[in-house]
PDB file of C-alpha atoms and ligand atoms in Angstrom:
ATOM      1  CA  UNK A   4     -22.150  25.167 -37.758  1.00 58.00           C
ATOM      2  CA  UNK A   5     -22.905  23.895 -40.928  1.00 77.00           C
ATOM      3  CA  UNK A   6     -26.695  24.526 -42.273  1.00 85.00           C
ATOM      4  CA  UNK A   7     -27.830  24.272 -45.802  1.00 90.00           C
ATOM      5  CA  UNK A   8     -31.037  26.861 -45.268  1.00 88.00           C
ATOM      6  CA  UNK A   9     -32.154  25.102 -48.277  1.00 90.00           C
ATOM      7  CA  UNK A  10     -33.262  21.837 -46.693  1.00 94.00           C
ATOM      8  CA  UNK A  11     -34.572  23.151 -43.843  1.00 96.00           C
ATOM      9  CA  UNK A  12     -38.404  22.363 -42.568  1.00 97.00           C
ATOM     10  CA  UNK A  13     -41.097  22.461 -40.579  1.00 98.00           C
ATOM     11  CA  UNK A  14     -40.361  19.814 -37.811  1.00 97.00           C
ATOM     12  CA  UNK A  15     -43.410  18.144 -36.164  1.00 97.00           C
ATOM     13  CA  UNK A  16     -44.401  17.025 -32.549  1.00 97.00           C
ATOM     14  CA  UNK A  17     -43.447  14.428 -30.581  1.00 97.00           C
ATOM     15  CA  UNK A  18     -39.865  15.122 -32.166  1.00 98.00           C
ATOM     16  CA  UNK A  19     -37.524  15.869 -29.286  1.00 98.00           C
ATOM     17  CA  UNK A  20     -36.051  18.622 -30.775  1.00 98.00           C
ATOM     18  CA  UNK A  21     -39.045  20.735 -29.500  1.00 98.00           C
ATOM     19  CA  UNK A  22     -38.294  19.932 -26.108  1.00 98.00           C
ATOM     20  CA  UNK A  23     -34.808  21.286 -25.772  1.00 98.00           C
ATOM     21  CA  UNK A  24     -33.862  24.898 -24.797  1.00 98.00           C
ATOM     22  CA  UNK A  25     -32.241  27.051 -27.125  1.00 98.00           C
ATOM     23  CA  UNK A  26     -28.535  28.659 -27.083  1.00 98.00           C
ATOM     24  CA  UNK A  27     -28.357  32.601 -27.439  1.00 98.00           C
ATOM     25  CA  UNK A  28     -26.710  33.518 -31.204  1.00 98.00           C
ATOM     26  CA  UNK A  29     -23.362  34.782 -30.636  1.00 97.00           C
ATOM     27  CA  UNK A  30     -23.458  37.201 -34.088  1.00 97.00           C
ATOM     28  CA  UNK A  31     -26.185  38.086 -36.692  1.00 98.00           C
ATOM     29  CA  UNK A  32     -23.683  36.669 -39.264  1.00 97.00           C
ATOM     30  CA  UNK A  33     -24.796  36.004 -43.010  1.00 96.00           C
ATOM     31  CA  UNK A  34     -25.543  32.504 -42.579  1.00 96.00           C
ATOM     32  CA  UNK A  35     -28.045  33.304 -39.671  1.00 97.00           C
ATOM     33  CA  UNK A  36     -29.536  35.611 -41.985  1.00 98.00           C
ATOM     34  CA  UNK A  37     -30.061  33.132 -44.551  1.00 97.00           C
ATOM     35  CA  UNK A  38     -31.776  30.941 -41.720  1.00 97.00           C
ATOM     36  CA  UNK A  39     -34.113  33.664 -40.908  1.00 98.00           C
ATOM     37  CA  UNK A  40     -34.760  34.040 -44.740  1.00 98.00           C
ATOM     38  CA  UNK A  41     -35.646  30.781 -45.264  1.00 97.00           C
ATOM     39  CA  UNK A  42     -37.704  30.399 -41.691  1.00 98.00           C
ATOM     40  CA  UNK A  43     -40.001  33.310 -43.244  1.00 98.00           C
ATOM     41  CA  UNK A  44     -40.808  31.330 -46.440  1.00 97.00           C
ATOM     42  CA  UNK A  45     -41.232  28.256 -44.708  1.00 98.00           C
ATOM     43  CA  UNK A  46     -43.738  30.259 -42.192  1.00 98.00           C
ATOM     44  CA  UNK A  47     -45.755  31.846 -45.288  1.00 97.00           C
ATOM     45  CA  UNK A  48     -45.690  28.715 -47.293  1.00 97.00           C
ATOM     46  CA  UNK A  49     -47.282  26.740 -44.257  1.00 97.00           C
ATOM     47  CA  UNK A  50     -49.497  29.519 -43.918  1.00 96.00           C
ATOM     48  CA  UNK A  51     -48.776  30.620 -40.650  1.00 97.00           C
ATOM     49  CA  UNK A  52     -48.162  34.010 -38.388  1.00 98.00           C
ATOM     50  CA  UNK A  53     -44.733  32.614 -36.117  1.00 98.00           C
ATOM     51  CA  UNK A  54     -42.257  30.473 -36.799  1.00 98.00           C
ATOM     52  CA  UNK A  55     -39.218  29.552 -33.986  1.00 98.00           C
ATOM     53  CA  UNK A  56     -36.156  27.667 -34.968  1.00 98.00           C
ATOM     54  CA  UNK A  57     -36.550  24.775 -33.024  1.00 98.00           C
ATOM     55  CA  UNK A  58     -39.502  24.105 -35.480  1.00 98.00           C
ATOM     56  CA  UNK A  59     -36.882  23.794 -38.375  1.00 98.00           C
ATOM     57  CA  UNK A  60     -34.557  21.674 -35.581  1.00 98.00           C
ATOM     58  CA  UNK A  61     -31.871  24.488 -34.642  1.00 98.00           C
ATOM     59  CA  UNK A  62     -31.615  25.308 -31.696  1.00 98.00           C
ATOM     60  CA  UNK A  63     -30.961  28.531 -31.878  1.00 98.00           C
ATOM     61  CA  UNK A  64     -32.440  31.347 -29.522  1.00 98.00           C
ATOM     62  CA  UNK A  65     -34.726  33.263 -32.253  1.00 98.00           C
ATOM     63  CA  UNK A  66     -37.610  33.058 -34.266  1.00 98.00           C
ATOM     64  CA  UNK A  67     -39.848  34.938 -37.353  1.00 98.00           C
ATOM     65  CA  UNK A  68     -43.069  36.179 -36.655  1.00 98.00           C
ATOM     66  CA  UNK A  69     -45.645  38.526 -39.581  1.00 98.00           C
ATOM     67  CA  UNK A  70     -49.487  38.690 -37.686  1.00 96.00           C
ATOM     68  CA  UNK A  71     -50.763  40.039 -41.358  1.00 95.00           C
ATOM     69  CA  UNK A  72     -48.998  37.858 -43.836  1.00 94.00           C
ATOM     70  CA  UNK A  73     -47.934  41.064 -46.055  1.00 95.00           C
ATOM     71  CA  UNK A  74     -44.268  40.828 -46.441  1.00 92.00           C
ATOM     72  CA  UNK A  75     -43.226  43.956 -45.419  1.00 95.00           C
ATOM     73  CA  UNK A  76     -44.448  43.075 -42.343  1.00 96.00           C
ATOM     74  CA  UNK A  77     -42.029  39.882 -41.619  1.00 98.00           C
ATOM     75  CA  UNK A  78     -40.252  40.592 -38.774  1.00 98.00           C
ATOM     76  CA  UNK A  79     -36.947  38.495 -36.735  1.00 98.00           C
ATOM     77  CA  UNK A  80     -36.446  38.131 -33.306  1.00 98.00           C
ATOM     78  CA  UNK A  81     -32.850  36.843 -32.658  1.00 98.00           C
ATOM     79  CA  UNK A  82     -32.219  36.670 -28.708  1.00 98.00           C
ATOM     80  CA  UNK A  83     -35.521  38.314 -27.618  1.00 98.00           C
ATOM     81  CA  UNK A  84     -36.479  38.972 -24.182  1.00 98.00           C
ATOM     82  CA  UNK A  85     -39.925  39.318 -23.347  1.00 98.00           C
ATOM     83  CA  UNK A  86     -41.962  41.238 -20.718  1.00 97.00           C
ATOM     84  CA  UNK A  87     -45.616  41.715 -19.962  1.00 94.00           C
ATOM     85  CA  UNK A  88     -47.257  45.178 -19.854  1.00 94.00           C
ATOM     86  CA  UNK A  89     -49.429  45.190 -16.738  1.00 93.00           C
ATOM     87  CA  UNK A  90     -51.539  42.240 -15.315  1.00 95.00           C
ATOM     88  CA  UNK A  91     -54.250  41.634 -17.915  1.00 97.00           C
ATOM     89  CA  UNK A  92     -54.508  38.112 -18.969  1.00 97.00           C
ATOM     90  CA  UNK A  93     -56.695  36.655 -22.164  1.00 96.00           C
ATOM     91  CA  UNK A  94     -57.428  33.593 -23.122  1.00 96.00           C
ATOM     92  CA  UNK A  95     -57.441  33.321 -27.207  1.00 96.00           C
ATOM     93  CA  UNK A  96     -56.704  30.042 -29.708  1.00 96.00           C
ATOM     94  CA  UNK A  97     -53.845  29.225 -30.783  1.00 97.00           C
ATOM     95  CA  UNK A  98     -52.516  26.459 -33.120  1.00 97.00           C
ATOM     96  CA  UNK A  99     -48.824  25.440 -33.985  1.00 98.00           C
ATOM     97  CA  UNK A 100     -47.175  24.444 -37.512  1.00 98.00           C
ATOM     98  CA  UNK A 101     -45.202  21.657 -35.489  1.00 98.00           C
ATOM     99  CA  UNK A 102     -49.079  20.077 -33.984  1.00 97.00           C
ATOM    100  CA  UNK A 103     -50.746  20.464 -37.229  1.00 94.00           C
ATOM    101  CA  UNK A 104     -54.902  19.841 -36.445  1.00 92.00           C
ATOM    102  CA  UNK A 105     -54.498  21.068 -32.731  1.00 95.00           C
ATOM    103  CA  UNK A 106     -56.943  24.443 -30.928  1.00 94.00           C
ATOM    104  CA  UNK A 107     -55.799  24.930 -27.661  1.00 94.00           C
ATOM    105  CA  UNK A 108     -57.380  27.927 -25.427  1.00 95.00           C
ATOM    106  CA  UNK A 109     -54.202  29.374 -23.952  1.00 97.00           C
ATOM    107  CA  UNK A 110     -54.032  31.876 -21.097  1.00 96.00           C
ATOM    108  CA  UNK A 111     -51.281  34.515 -21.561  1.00 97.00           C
ATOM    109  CA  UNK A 112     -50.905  38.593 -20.714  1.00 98.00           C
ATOM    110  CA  UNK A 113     -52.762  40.805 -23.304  1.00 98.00           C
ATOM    111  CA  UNK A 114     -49.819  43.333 -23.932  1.00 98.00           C
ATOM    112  CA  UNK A 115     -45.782  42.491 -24.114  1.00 98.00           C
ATOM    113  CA  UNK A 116     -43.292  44.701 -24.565  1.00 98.00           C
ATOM    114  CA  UNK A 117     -40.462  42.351 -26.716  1.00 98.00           C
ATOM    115  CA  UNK A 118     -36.640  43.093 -26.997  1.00 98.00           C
ATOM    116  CA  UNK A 119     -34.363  41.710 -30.039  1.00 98.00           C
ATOM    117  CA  UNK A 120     -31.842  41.849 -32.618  1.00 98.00           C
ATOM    118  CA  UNK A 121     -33.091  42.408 -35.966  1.00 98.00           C
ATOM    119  CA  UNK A 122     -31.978  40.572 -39.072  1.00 98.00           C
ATOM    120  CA  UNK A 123     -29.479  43.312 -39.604  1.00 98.00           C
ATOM    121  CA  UNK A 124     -27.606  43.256 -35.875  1.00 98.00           C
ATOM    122  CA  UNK A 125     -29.725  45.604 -34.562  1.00 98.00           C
ATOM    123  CA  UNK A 126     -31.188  45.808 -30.759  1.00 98.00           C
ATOM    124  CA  UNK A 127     -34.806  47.161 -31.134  1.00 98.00           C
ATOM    125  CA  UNK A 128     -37.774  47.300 -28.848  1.00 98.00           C
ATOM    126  CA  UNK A 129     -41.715  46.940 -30.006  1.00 98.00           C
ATOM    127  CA  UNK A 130     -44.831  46.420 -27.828  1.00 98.00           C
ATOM    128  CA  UNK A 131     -48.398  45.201 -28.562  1.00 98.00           C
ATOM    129  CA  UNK A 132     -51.537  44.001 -27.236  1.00 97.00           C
ATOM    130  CA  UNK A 133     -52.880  42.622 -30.020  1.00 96.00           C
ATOM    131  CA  UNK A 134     -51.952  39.571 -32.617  1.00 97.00           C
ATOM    132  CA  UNK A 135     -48.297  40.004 -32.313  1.00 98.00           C
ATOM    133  CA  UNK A 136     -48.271  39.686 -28.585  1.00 98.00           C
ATOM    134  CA  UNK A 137     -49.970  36.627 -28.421  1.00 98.00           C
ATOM    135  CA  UNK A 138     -47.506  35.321 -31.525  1.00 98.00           C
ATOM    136  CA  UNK A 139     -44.092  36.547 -29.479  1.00 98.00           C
ATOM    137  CA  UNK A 140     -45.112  34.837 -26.529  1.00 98.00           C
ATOM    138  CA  UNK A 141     -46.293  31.772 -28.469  1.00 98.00           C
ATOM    139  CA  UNK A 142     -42.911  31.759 -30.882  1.00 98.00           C
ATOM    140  CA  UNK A 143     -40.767  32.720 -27.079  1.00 98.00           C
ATOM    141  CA  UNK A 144     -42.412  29.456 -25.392  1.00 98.00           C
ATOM    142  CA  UNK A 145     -41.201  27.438 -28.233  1.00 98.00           C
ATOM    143  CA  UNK A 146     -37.169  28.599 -27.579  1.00 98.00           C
ATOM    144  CA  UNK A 147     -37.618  27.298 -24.344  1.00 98.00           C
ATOM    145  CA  UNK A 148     -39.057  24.092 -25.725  1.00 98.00           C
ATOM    146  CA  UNK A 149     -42.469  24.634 -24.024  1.00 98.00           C
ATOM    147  CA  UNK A 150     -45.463  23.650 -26.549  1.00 98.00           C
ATOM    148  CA  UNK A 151     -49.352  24.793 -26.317  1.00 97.00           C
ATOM    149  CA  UNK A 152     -50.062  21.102 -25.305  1.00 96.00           C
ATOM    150  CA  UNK A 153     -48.388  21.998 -21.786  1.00 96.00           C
ATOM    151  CA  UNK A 154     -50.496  24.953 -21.171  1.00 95.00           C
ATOM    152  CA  UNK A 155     -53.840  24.110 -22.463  1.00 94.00           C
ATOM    153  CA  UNK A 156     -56.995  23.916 -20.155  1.00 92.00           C
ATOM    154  CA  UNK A 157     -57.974  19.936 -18.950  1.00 91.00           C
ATOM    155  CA  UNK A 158     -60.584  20.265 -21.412  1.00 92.00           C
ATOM    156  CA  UNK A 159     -58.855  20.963 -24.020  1.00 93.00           C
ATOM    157  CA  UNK A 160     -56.792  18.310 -23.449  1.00 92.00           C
ATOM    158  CA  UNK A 161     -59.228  16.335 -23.657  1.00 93.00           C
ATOM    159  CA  UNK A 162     -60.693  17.349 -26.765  1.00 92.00           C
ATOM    160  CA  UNK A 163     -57.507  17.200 -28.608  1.00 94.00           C
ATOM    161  CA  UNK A 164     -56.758  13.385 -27.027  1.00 94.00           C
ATOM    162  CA  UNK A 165     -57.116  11.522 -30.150  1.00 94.00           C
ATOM    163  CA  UNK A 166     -55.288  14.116 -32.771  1.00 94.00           C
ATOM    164  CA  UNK A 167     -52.440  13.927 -30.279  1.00 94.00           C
ATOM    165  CA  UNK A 168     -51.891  10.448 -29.781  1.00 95.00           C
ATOM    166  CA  UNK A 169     -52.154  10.163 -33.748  1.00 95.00           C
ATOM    167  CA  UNK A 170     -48.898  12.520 -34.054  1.00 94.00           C
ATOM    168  CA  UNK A 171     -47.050  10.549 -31.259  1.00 94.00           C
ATOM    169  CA  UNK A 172     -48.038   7.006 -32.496  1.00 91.00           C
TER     170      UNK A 172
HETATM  171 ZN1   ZN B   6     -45.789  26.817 -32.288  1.00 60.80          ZN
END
C-alpha cells in the first residue's frame, strides 16, 4: 500500500468506491495513523461529525467520528464492531459529506455499544445513545458500502429526487 495522506479527499456519490465493502486492517501501523490523521482534518474542514475511509476511496475497515467538533474529542474506529443496546429505534436526520445537499430521515436503534482499535493499537469499548450512536452506525454503514439513500423513507426519496440525479448526472 502506497498512500500519500496528503492528497487524500472527500470522495462524492455516485462514485463506486462507496459501494464496495471494506477489508479489516491487519496492523495500526504509522502510515494508518497518518490516514486517520488526515481523515480527521478532512472531517473538521468539511465541517462534519463522521468520516469513513471509503469517503477518501480506501477501502479500509475504519473510520473517524467527533459529535462536538472540539478536538479532544476526535475519536478512530479501526475494525469496529457494532451492537445495539436493547430494541428502541429513532428516527433522526442525517446528511453525508459524500451526498453533499441531501436530509434523509433514517430509522436506526437509539443506543450502540461499539468495539475498536484506537489510533494507538488499542481494543476499547464505548456505548451511547445519543449523537455518537447515530454517527457510528452512520460511519459503520458506510464500510459496508451502504449509503443513507438506501435506507431513507419513500418520501424522502422523493424529496431528494432532483439533488440526486444532479450528483449522478
Ligand atoms: Zn456518510
Amino acid at each position: 500500500m502506497s498512500i500519500e495522506p496528503e492528497k487524500l479527499a472527500i470522495v462524492l456519490y455516485p462514485d463506486p468506491v462507496l459501494r464496495q465493502v471494506t477489508k479489516p486492517v491487519e496492523h495500526v501501523t504509522p502510515e494508518i495513523q497518518c490516514i486517520c490523521r488526515r481523515m480527521l482534518e478532512l472531517m473538521h474542514q468539511a465541517p462534519g461529525v463522521g468520516l469513513a475511509a471509503p469517503q477518501v476511496g480506501l477501502l479500509l475497515r475504519l473510520f473517524v467520528a467527533n459529535a462536538s467538533g472540539e478536538p479532544e474529542q476526535d475519536m478512530v474506529f479501526i475494525n469496529p464492531v457494532i451492537t445495539a443496546d436493547g430494541k428502541v429505534t429513532e428516527d433522526l436526520d442525517e446528511g453525508c459529506l459524500s451526498l453533499p445537499d441531501i436530509t434523509a430521515s433514517i430509522r436506526r436503534p437509539q443506543a450502540v455499544t461499539i468495539e475498536a482499535t484506537d489510533i494507538n493499537g488499542e481494543r476499547f469499548r464505548v456505548s451511547s445513545d445519543d449523537l455518537p450512536a447515530r454517527i457510528w452506525q452512520h460511519e459503520y454503514d458506510h464500510l459496508d458500502g451502504i449509503l443513507i439513500i438506501d435506507k431513507m423513507s419513500p418520501i424522502d426519496k422523493i424529496a431528494n429526487r432532483k439533488v440526486i440525479k444532479e450528483l449522478e448526472a
